[in-house]
Amino acid sequence: MDQHTSGHSHRRGLAAVLPEHDRHGQHPGHGPRAVFIGNPNVGKSSMFNAILGARARVMNAPGTTVLLESGSLAIDGTEWQLIDTPGTYSLLPLSPDEEVAAHAVMGTGGQPAPDVVVTVLDATNISRSLYFLAMVLELGHPTVVALTMDDLARRQDAGIDAVELSDALDGVPVVEVNGRTGQGSAALLDAIALARGGTPLPHELKRADLQVVDAAAWVEEGADRRFDWAARILSTLNMQARQRVTASDRIDRVLLHPVLGIVVFLAVMYAMFQATTSLAGPAQDWIDGTVRDWCTVGIDTVFSWFGAGALDGWFHSLAVSGVLDGVITIATFIPPMGIMFILLSLLEDSGYLARAAFVMDRAMRLMGLDGRAFLPIIIGFGCNLPALAATRTLPDSRQRVLVGMLVPFSSCTARLSVYIVLAYAFFREQAGLVVFLMYVCSVVLILLVGILLRAVKFTDLRSEPFAMSLPPYQVPRLVTLCTSVLKRLWDFVKGASGIIISMVIVMWLLQAIPATAAAGSFAHVDDVQDSVYGRVADGVAPVFTPAGFDDWHASAALMTGFVAKEVVVASMAQSYSIDTGDEDEQQQGEGSLGAAMRASFDESSGGHGKAAAIAFLVFTLAYTPCLATVAELRRQFSMRIVLQSVGLGLLVGYLLAVIAFQALRWVL
């Protein structure tokens, strides 16, 4: 068999199940099409990628469309188009993702009919898989059954023989495939090539004529027939005799317990939160300190080759304060992203992620979401960037968009430094309470904004019955996990680097251009207030008059915070020309920086500095997330969603800041 992967591509929405066109409007290939379909968590996407030679999982990108994985493969000299669809429990869809899967396999909705359907069955949950298979078989397309997780089923003394199952299905070809290792892939491809000539329809099933009856009526009317057929197959395989209490069942008694399950889940979330902050912190500091110093020395060395004057030129400033800052900004996000990708893969591959979704389902129903949405929101309190990556675990594209727009309202640890400095500067005795209340405010804000978005933008998002399979527990494969994590990291770097570096250079340019003749020369502005950046901050400051911080120092810090929230305090110190040295956040708030901020806020607020400080904190919590988060929003969603998310954050932050100041100035 000739097996070769080529033309591997990602395509969005329903276009992903349509033939591609080249620039002249012709199809690049007229080969047969094999559509892969199955329930969620059956190992379908892992198997699909193993066949194509790609180890990364297929992820459905959030947005108004659904991302499918497609690829071309030569089988016995014929170029096949392989299409992987989102997991679905029925051909009667409840979400946009399931609708795409249904159209792709049914050949409806204007989509071409598949030449072969590969239906993936989970050997550890064969009863549910058989009912789904019955629906696919009744479509009448040539069908091949890929039997996954049979190795796990055999450990439970419930293994299924592929030949025996094929006989029970009246000759429908069945191939055992290990999605994690790719074992059995070659036999599956051989079966796909042979099945193109047609496969039998089990005699108890009835072929559907979707030209006469609609899909909903067909699914509902034939339900009893399919259940009876599935029961007969189970009886033939004598599955009842193999049923017993498994290790997974015993573990689930704890993890799915209404009380213990929540305790375990919160412990897991705490561990993930600590991992993305405590473990990633030293690596980020090393990159931002040591690596930056190494790179700066290297750049200085190269420029010194062109004479001493080159080190003072604007091009050197651009290289160090522009390009290098952008690269370092990207690099500092790699540790938390890598840790989060590893943890997500471990939770997903081990089978725990499905249990966590079940435990938290009831709480998330308030926003029309299911339990899986809780994970990225919690991760967002560590860092918004990996939280957006965690939205990929959600099965529905509309849910992913909603959660993606809520993640920036999770108060990440980068904002914590701002909270601490201002809390100690204005509320020294109650600083801890102020910081705690900011996190409470974040939680309340997520709930209120979620309910608002559901009522205004996501009106079609309904709370459907939560049905999902609980896959058996298994040990993730190290090679697959590492390969997947590295690919995800590379996708992030490739997708976000252009935006981040470009915006950092723009910020450098604004600070490098003198606003007046006496301010200095290009890239040598003596006072940042005399640069274009400072003048822009001056121009923006009056907008915050109703919020009490009509001050260019504050607006300049907020502008810099768009790049990274970590530098808001440093920007404040720079604008006041204060060297904070090695002072921690508490010392900065209680020291000269805090005194300068109190003076500025008291002046801009008319003597209500504490109220203005609270307004500033609230605005910092809600307004535009950092540039890396914006870049990830753009990479996963679309520019339209990015603009809506950024606009929503600015609007909510501004309104809350104004309300907070106007209300608290009478009290504080």
GROMACS .gro file of C-alpha atoms in nm, residues 16-432:
model
  417
   16ALA     CA    1  -1.384   2.250   0.532
   17VAL     CA    2  -1.611   1.977   0.399
   18LEU     CA    3  -1.624   2.123   0.048
   19PRO     CA    4  -1.365   2.055  -0.221
   20GLU     CA    5  -1.097   2.322  -0.232
   21HIS     CA    6  -1.045   2.539  -0.541
   22ASP     CA    7  -0.724   2.670  -0.682
   23ARG     CA    8  -0.678   3.021  -0.816
   24HIS     CA    9  -0.827   2.922  -1.152
   25GLY     CA   10  -1.143   2.788  -0.991
   26GLN     CA   11  -1.060   2.420  -1.049
   27HIS     CA   12  -1.058   2.145  -0.791
   28PRO     CA   13  -0.703   2.053  -0.696
   29GLY     CA   14  -0.806   1.688  -0.682
   30HIS     CA   15  -1.106   1.473  -0.770
   31GLY     CA   16  -1.016   1.183  -0.545
   32PRO     CA   17  -1.263   0.999  -0.326
   33ARG     CA   18  -1.353   1.137   0.015
   34ALA     CA   19  -1.347   0.952   0.347
   35VAL     CA   20  -1.528   1.121   0.635
   36PHE     CA   21  -1.438   1.022   0.992
   37ILE     CA   22  -1.719   1.046   1.246
   38GLY     CA   23  -1.784   0.927   1.600
   39ASN     CA   24  -1.883   1.019   1.953
   40PRO     CA   25  -1.664   1.254   2.156
   41ASN     CA   26  -1.374   1.096   2.348
   42VAL     CA   27  -1.349   0.783   2.133
   43GLY     CA   28  -0.996   0.857   2.010
   44LYS     CA   29  -1.111   0.958   1.663
   45SER     CA   30  -0.898   1.268   1.619
   46SER     CA   31  -0.586   1.101   1.761
   47MET     CA   32  -0.634   0.815   1.517
   48PHE     CA   33  -0.693   1.060   1.230
   49ASN     CA   34  -0.369   1.244   1.302
   50ALA     CA   35  -0.177   0.918   1.345
   51ILE     CA   36  -0.289   0.818   0.996
   52LEU     CA   37  -0.181   1.149   0.846
   53GLY     CA   38   0.148   1.150   1.034
   54ALA     CA   39   0.053   1.456   1.244
   55ARG     CA   40   0.060   1.404   1.618
   56ALA     CA   41  -0.135   1.710   1.726
   57ARG     CA   42  -0.497   1.667   1.819
   58VAL     CA   43  -0.762   1.817   1.607
   59MET     CA   44  -0.909   2.123   1.775
   60ASN     CA   45  -1.229   2.297   1.678
   61ALA     CA   46  -1.142   2.665   1.668
   62PRO     CA   47  -1.390   2.898   1.842
   63GLY     CA   48  -1.592   3.142   1.636
   64THR     CA   49  -1.897   3.151   1.418
   65THR     CA   50  -1.759   2.867   1.208
   66VAL     CA   51  -1.614   2.528   1.296
   67LEU     CA   52  -1.261   2.419   1.221
   68LEU     CA   53  -1.218   2.073   1.073
   69GLU     CA   54  -0.899   1.885   1.001
   70SER     CA   55  -0.850   1.770   0.646
   71GLY     CA   56  -0.569   1.602   0.460
   72SER     CA   57  -0.489   1.415   0.142
   73LEU     CA   58  -0.342   1.066   0.140
   74ALA     CA   59  -0.236   0.829  -0.136
   75ILE     CA   60  -0.385   0.481  -0.083
   76ASP     CA   61  -0.292   0.216  -0.341
   77GLY     CA   62  -0.211   0.489  -0.593
   78THR     CA   63  -0.540   0.680  -0.543
   79GLU     CA   64  -0.536   1.022  -0.378
   80TRP     CA   65  -0.799   1.028  -0.105
   81GLN     CA   66  -0.934   1.333   0.077
   82LEU     CA   67  -0.972   1.260   0.450
   83ILE     CA   68  -1.207   1.474   0.662
   84ASP     CA   69  -1.227   1.464   1.041
   85THR     CA   70  -1.550   1.593   1.197
   86PRO     CA   71  -1.631   1.716   1.549
   87GLY     CA   72  -1.751   1.452   1.793
   88THR     CA   73  -2.127   1.405   1.803
   89TYR     CA   74  -2.370   1.175   1.980
   90SER     CA   75  -2.639   1.192   1.715
   91LEU     CA   76  -2.707   1.293   1.356
   92LEU     CA   77  -2.977   1.521   1.497
   93PRO     CA   78  -2.746   1.812   1.588
   94LEU     CA   79  -2.775   2.031   1.897
   95SER     CA   80  -2.482   2.264   1.820
   96PRO     CA   81  -2.307   2.417   1.517
   97ASP     CA   82  -2.023   2.165   1.554
   98GLU     CA   83  -2.260   1.869   1.549
   99GLU     CA   84  -2.445   2.025   1.256
  100VAL     CA   85  -2.126   2.035   1.052
  101ALA     CA   86  -2.056   1.671   1.139
  102ALA     CA   87  -2.409   1.567   1.041
  103HIS     CA   88  -2.400   1.751   0.708
  104ALA     CA   89  -2.057   1.607   0.625
  105VAL     CA   90  -2.163   1.243   0.677
  106MET     CA   91  -2.520   1.274   0.545
  107GLY     CA   92  -2.432   1.468   0.232
  108THR     CA   93  -2.701   1.725   0.315
  109GLY     CA   94  -2.703   2.102   0.351
  110GLY     CA   95  -2.538   2.134   0.012
  111GLN     CA   96  -2.244   1.917   0.114
  112PRO     CA   97  -2.108   1.638  -0.110
  113ALA     CA   98  -2.184   1.282  -0.007
  114PRO     CA   99  -1.880   1.092   0.125
  115ASP     CA  100  -1.742   0.798  -0.073
  116VAL     CA  101  -1.663   0.614   0.251
  117VAL     CA  102  -1.764   0.683   0.611
  118VAL     CA  103  -1.523   0.573   0.884
  119THR     CA  104  -1.728   0.530   1.202
  120VAL     CA  105  -1.517   0.516   1.516
  121LEU     CA  106  -1.650   0.297   1.798
  122ASP     CA  107  -1.525   0.291   2.157
  123ALA     CA  108  -1.479  -0.069   2.266
  124THR     CA  109  -1.513   0.032   2.631
  125ASN     CA  110  -1.860   0.177   2.566
  126ILE     CA  111  -1.981  -0.035   2.279
  127SER     CA  112  -2.352  -0.017   2.363
  128ARG     CA  113  -2.373   0.359   2.305
  129SER     CA  114  -2.147   0.340   2.002
  130LEU     CA  115  -2.363   0.075   1.835
  131TYR     CA  116  -2.673   0.294   1.834
  132PHE     CA  117  -2.476   0.572   1.666
  133LEU     CA  118  -2.335   0.323   1.416
  134ALA     CA  119  -2.689   0.214   1.328
  135MET     CA  120  -2.775   0.571   1.222
  136VAL     CA  121  -2.462   0.595   1.008
  137LEU     CA  122  -2.525   0.257   0.841
  138GLU     CA  123  -2.882   0.354   0.754
  139LEU     CA  124  -2.747   0.643   0.545
  140GLY     CA  125  -2.639   0.379   0.294
  141HIS     CA  126  -2.285   0.506   0.238
  142PRO     CA  127  -1.998   0.254   0.225
  143THR     CA  128  -1.890   0.227   0.587
  144VAL     CA  129  -1.585   0.102   0.772
  145VAL     CA  130  -1.582   0.057   1.149
  146ALA     CA  131  -1.267   0.162   1.335
  147LEU     CA  132  -1.265  -0.004   1.677
  148THR     CA  133  -1.063   0.198   1.929
  149MET     CA  134  -0.968   0.148   2.295
  150ASP     CA  135  -0.998  -0.229   2.267
  151ASP     CA  136  -0.673  -0.262   2.459
  152LEU     CA  137  -0.839  -0.091   2.755
  153ALA     CA  138  -1.149  -0.305   2.714
  154ARG     CA  139  -0.938  -0.620   2.726
  155ARG     CA  140  -0.786  -0.510   3.056
  156GLN     CA  141  -1.143  -0.505   3.188
  157ASP     CA  142  -1.209  -0.853   3.044
  158ALA     CA  143  -1.449  -0.693   2.795
  159GLY     CA  144  -1.241  -0.696   2.477
  160ILE     CA  145  -1.412  -0.726   2.138
  161ASP     CA  146  -1.286  -0.937   1.851
  162ALA     CA  147  -1.297  -0.736   1.527
  163VAL     CA  148  -1.385  -1.041   1.314
  164GLU     CA  149  -1.663  -1.142   1.554
  165LEU     CA  150  -1.806  -0.789   1.548
  166SER     CA  151  -1.789  -0.779   1.168
  167ASP     CA  152  -1.982  -1.107   1.147
  168ALA     CA  153  -2.244  -0.969   1.386
  169LEU     CA  154  -2.274  -0.662   1.161
  170ASP     CA  155  -2.349  -0.886   0.860
  171GLY     CA  156  -2.010  -0.822   0.701
  172VAL     CA  157  -1.950  -0.453   0.763
  173PRO     CA  158  -1.567  -0.429   0.778
  174VAL     CA  159  -1.425  -0.375   1.127
  175VAL     CA  160  -1.061  -0.284   1.197
  176GLU     CA  161  -0.906  -0.250   1.542
  177VAL     CA  162  -0.697   0.069   1.564
  178ASN     CA  163  -0.495   0.211   1.853
  179GLY     CA  164  -0.534   0.587   1.817
  180ARG     CA  165  -0.245   0.663   2.050
  181THR     CA  166   0.015   0.447   1.875
  182GLY     CA  167  -0.129   0.434   1.524
  183GLN     CA  168  -0.125   0.053   1.530
  184GLY     CA  169  -0.380  -0.079   1.282
  185SER     CA  170  -0.378   0.237   1.066
  186ALA     CA  171  -0.243   0.055   0.760
  187ALA     CA  172  -0.517  -0.210   0.784
  188LEU     CA  173  -0.778   0.065   0.821
  189LEU     CA  174  -0.657   0.240   0.506
  190ASP     CA  175  -0.672  -0.089   0.315
  191ALA     CA  176  -1.029  -0.136   0.438
  192ILE     CA  177  -1.121   0.218   0.327
  193ALA     CA  178  -0.992   0.151  -0.024
  194LEU     CA  179  -1.184  -0.178  -0.048
  195ALA     CA  180  -1.503  -0.032   0.099
  196ARG     CA  181  -1.537   0.219  -0.184
  197GLY     CA  182  -1.702  -0.053  -0.386
  198GLY     CA  183  -1.980  -0.080  -0.127
  199THR     CA  184  -2.049  -0.241   0.210
  200PRO     CA  185  -2.355  -0.437   0.328
  201LEU     CA  186  -2.645  -0.291   0.525
  202PRO     CA  187  -2.735  -0.515   0.823
  203HIS     CA  188  -3.067  -0.678   0.748
  204GLU     CA  189  -3.251  -0.538   1.051
  205LEU     CA  190  -3.172  -0.179   0.959
  206LYS     CA  191  -3.356   0.032   0.703
  207ARG     CA  192  -3.187   0.259   0.454
  208ALA     CA  193  -3.289   0.623   0.493
  209ASP     CA  194  -3.425   0.830   0.208
  210LEU     CA  195  -3.355   1.184   0.320
  211GLN     CA  196  -3.500   1.318  -0.003
  212VAL     CA  197  -3.843   1.208   0.116
  213VAL     CA  198  -3.829   1.245   0.496
  214ASP     CA  199  -3.636   1.506   0.693
  215ALA     CA  200  -3.350   1.408   0.917
  216ALA     CA  201  -3.530   1.483   1.245
  217ALA     CA  202  -3.822   1.258   1.158
  218TRP     CA  203  -3.587   0.984   1.040
  219VAL     CA  204  -3.380   0.990   1.361
  220GLU     CA  205  -3.686   0.985   1.586
  221GLU     CA  206  -3.897   0.733   1.395
  222GLY     CA  207  -3.622   0.472   1.375
  223ALA     CA  208  -3.502   0.497   1.735
  224ASP     CA  209  -3.672   0.177   1.858
  225ARG     CA  210  -3.549  -0.020   1.559
  226ARG     CA  211  -3.191   0.088   1.620
  227PHE     CA  212  -3.207   0.014   1.993
  228ASP     CA  213  -3.339  -0.335   1.921
  229TRP     CA  214  -3.064  -0.391   1.666
  230ALA     CA  215  -2.795  -0.273   1.908
  231ALA     CA  216  -2.936  -0.501   2.179
  232ARG     CA  217  -2.917  -0.799   1.941
  233ILE     CA  218  -2.555  -0.720   1.855
  234LEU     CA  219  -2.467  -0.699   2.225
  235SER     CA  220  -2.641  -1.032   2.284
  236THR     CA  221  -2.448  -1.187   1.996
  237LEU     CA  222  -2.121  -1.062   2.142
  238ASN     CA  223  -2.234  -1.181   2.489
  239MET     CA  224  -2.131  -0.846   2.639
  240GLN     CA  225  -2.361  -0.885   2.940
  241ALA     CA  226  -2.144  -1.170   3.070
  242ARG     CA  227  -1.838  -0.944   3.062
  243GLN     CA  228  -1.984  -0.659   3.264
  244ARG     CA  229  -1.819  -0.602   3.601
  245VAL     CA  230  -1.715  -0.322   3.830
  246THR     CA  231  -1.394  -0.173   3.692
  247ALA     CA  232  -1.119   0.037   3.848
  248SER     CA  233  -1.265   0.338   3.666
  249ASP     CA  234  -1.601   0.274   3.834
  250ARG     CA  235  -1.440   0.267   4.178
  251ILE     CA  236  -1.245   0.589   4.114
  252ASP     CA  237  -1.558   0.759   3.983
  253ARG     CA  238  -1.738   0.692   4.310
  254VAL     CA  239  -1.503   0.953   4.458
  255LEU     CA  240  -1.446   1.191   4.167
  256LEU     CA  241  -1.816   1.215   4.078
  257HIS     CA  242  -1.937   1.239   4.438
  258PRO     CA  243  -2.146   1.557   4.489
  259VAL     CA  244  -1.915   1.672   4.772
  260LEU     CA  245  -1.584   1.488   4.737
  261GLY     CA  246  -1.588   1.543   4.361
  262ILE     CA  247  -1.599   1.921   4.405
  263VAL     CA  248  -1.323   1.909   4.668
  264VAL     CA  249  -1.097   1.709   4.435
  265PHE     CA  250  -1.178   1.938   4.144
  266LEU     CA  251  -1.093   2.252   4.342
  267ALA     CA  252  -0.767   2.090   4.453
  268VAL     CA  253  -0.678   2.011   4.091
  269MET     CA  254  -0.765   2.366   3.985
  270TYR     CA  255  -0.552   2.507   4.268
  271ALA     CA  256  -0.260   2.292   4.157
  272MET     CA  257  -0.299   2.413   3.799
  273PHE     CA  258  -0.324   2.774   3.918
  274GLN     CA  259  -0.006   2.736   4.121
  275ALA     CA  260   0.174   2.562   3.835
  276THR     CA  261   0.103   2.843   3.587
  277THR     CA  262   0.219   3.105   3.835
  278SER     CA  263   0.474   2.962   4.080
  279LEU     CA  264   0.647   2.717   3.845
  280ALA     CA  265   0.642   2.945   3.543
  281GLY     CA  266   0.750   3.253   3.741
  282PRO     CA  267   1.120   3.168   3.780
  283ALA     CA  268   1.147   3.073   3.412
  284GLN     CA  269   0.978   3.399   3.311
  285ASP     CA  270   1.212   3.598   3.538
  286TRP     CA  271   1.513   3.418   3.389
  287ILE     CA  272   1.399   3.499   3.036
  288ASP     CA  273   1.314   3.859   3.121
  289GLY     CA  274   1.642   3.906   3.309
  290THR     CA  275   1.926   3.678   3.212
  291VAL     CA  276   1.821   3.602   2.853
  292ARG     CA  277   1.741   3.967   2.790
  293ASP     CA  278   2.087   4.065   2.922
  294TRP     CA  279   2.255   3.805   2.701
  295CYS     CA  280   2.069   3.928   2.396
  296THR     CA  281   2.140   4.292   2.479
  297VAL     CA  282   2.512   4.218   2.514
  298GLY     CA  283   2.504   4.035   2.182
  299ILE     CA  284   2.330   4.323   2.008
  300ASP     CA  285   2.572   4.573   2.165
  301THR     CA  286   2.865   4.365   2.043
  302VAL     CA  287   2.736   4.356   1.687
  303PHE     CA  288   2.669   4.731   1.683
  304SER     CA  289   3.013   4.805   1.830
  305TRP     CA  290   3.165   4.661   1.514
  306PHE     CA  291   3.032   4.967   1.330
  307GLY     CA  292   3.188   5.218   1.568
  308ALA     CA  293   3.105   5.364   1.909
  309GLY     CA  294   2.844   5.597   1.759
  310ALA     CA  295   2.632   5.305   1.645
  311LEU     CA  296   2.547   5.222   2.007
  312ASP     CA  297   2.386   5.564   2.050
  313GLY     CA  298   2.192   5.557   1.725
  314TRP     CA  299   1.818   5.512   1.683
  315PHE     CA  300   1.863   5.178   1.508
  316HIS     CA  301   2.028   5.034   1.820
  317SER     CA  302   1.741   5.167   2.031
  318LEU     CA  303   1.493   5.005   1.793
  319ALA     CA  304   1.675   4.673   1.810
  320VAL     CA  305   1.694   4.669   2.193
  321SER     CA  306   1.382   4.855   2.307
  322GLY     CA  307   1.164   4.756   2.014
  323VAL     CA  308   1.237   4.424   1.848
  324LEU     CA  309   1.412   4.260   2.146
  325ASP     CA  310   1.138   4.372   2.387
  326GLY     CA  311   0.880   4.217   2.157
  327VAL     CA  312   1.068   3.889   2.131
  328ILE     CA  313   1.122   3.873   2.508
  329THR     CA  314   0.752   3.948   2.563
  330ILE     CA  315   0.663   3.645   2.352
  331ALA     CA  316   0.928   3.428   2.518
  332THR     CA  317   0.805   3.508   2.870
  333PHE     CA  318   0.465   3.361   2.784
  334ILE     CA  319   0.612   3.029   2.667
  335PRO     CA  320   0.665   2.883   3.019
  336PRO     CA  321   0.305   2.932   3.143
  337MET     CA  322   0.166   2.828   2.805
  338GLY     CA  323   0.384   2.516   2.798
  339ILE     CA  324   0.290   2.420   3.153
  340MET     CA  325  -0.079   2.472   3.081
  341PHE     CA  326  -0.065   2.269   2.759
  342ILE     CA  327   0.105   1.984   2.947
  343LEU     CA  328  -0.151   1.990   3.227
  344LEU     CA  329  -0.445   2.010   2.987
  345SER     CA  330  -0.310   1.717   2.788
  346LEU     CA  331  -0.261   1.515   3.107
  347LEU     CA  332  -0.614   1.589   3.229
  348GLU     CA  333  -0.769   1.521   2.890
  349ASP     CA  334  -0.574   1.207   2.803
  350SER     CA  335  -0.610   1.058   3.151
  351GLY     CA  336  -0.989   1.093   3.135
  352TYR     CA  337  -1.028   1.335   3.427
  353LEU     CA  338  -1.133   1.638   3.222
  354ALA     CA  339  -1.469   1.479   3.141
  355ARG     CA  340  -1.527   1.413   3.513
  356ALA     CA  341  -1.445   1.775   3.603
  357ALA     CA  342  -1.701   1.897   3.349
  358PHE     CA  343  -1.966   1.672   3.501
  359VAL     CA  344  -1.896   1.799   3.854
  360MET     CA  345  -1.916   2.170   3.763
  361ASP     CA  346  -2.201   2.149   3.513
  362ARG     CA  347  -2.477   2.278   3.740
  363ALA     CA  348  -2.286   2.594   3.841
  364MET     CA  349  -2.217   2.695   3.480
  365ARG     CA  350  -2.578   2.658   3.370
  366LEU     CA  351  -2.642   3.014   3.488
  367MET     CA  352  -2.464   3.143   3.177
  368GLY     CA  353  -2.595   2.880   2.937
  369LEU     CA  354  -2.266   2.690   2.954
  370ASP     CA  355  -2.180   2.341   3.068
  371GLY     CA  356  -1.924   2.232   3.325
  372ARG     CA  357  -1.632   2.230   3.083
  373ALA     CA  358  -1.644   2.612   3.068
  374PHE     CA  359  -1.532   2.639   3.430
  375LEU     CA  360  -1.179   2.520   3.354
  376PRO     CA  361  -1.058   2.809   3.130
  377ILE     CA  362  -1.220   3.071   3.353
  378ILE     CA  363  -1.036   2.939   3.660
  379ILE     CA  364  -0.710   2.916   3.465
  380GLY     CA  365  -0.761   3.280   3.367
  381PHE     CA  366  -0.693   3.385   3.726
  382GLY     CA  367  -0.341   3.255   3.670
  383CYS     CA  368  -0.294   3.389   3.318
  384ASN     CA  369  -0.546   3.481   3.051
  385LEU     CA  370  -0.331   3.346   2.770
  386PRO     CA  371  -0.331   2.973   2.859
  387ALA     CA  372  -0.694   3.016   2.965
  388LEU     CA  373  -0.781   3.094   2.605
  389ALA     CA  374  -0.594   2.782   2.501
  390ALA     CA  375  -0.810   2.586   2.748
  391THR     CA  376  -1.128   2.696   2.567
  392ARG     CA  377  -1.035   2.441   2.300
  393THR     CA  378  -1.162   2.169   2.532
  394LEU     CA  379  -1.517   2.300   2.484
  395PRO     CA  380  -1.715   2.105   2.224
  396ASP     CA  381  -1.934   2.385   2.093
  397SER     CA  382  -1.800   2.679   1.892
  398ARG     CA  383  -2.053   2.927   2.035
  399GLN     CA  384  -1.956   2.829   2.389
  400ARG     CA  385  -1.590   2.877   2.302
  401VAL     CA  386  -1.657   3.230   2.177
  402LEU     CA  387  -1.857   3.323   2.488
  403VAL     CA  388  -1.598   3.183   2.728
  404GLY     CA  389  -1.319   3.343   2.525
  405MET     CA  390  -1.484   3.683   2.574
  406LEU     CA  391  -1.521   3.617   2.949
  407VAL     CA  392  -1.162   3.506   3.009
  408PRO     CA  393  -1.016   3.864   2.999
  409PHE     CA  394  -1.235   3.950   3.300
  410SER     CA  395  -1.052   3.686   3.506
  411SER     CA  396  -0.807   3.882   3.720
  412CYS     CA  397  -0.469   3.738   3.617
  413THR     CA  398  -0.165   3.750   3.841
  414ALA     CA  399  -0.011   4.027   3.630
  415ARG     CA  400  -0.280   4.263   3.759
  416LEU     CA  401  -0.197   4.163   4.117
  417SER     CA  402   0.113   4.384   4.126
  418VAL     CA  403  -0.103   4.687   4.042
  419TYR     CA  404  -0.354   4.595   4.313
  420ILE     CA  405  -0.083   4.559   4.579
  421VAL     CA  406   0.098   4.886   4.501
  422LEU     CA  407  -0.219   5.095   4.499
  423ALA     CA  408  -0.365   4.912   4.798
  424TYR     CA  409  -0.059   4.990   5.011
  425ALA     CA  410  -0.034   5.343   4.872
  426PHE     CA  411  -0.392   5.437   4.961
  427PHE     CA  412  -0.523   5.174   5.206
  428ARG     CA  413  -0.220   5.061   5.404
  429GLU     CA  414  -0.414   4.908   5.694
  430GLN     CA  415  -0.678   4.744   5.473
  431ALA     CA  416  -0.452   4.654   5.179
  432GLY     CA  417  -0.523   4.281   5.203
   0.00000   0.00000   0.00000
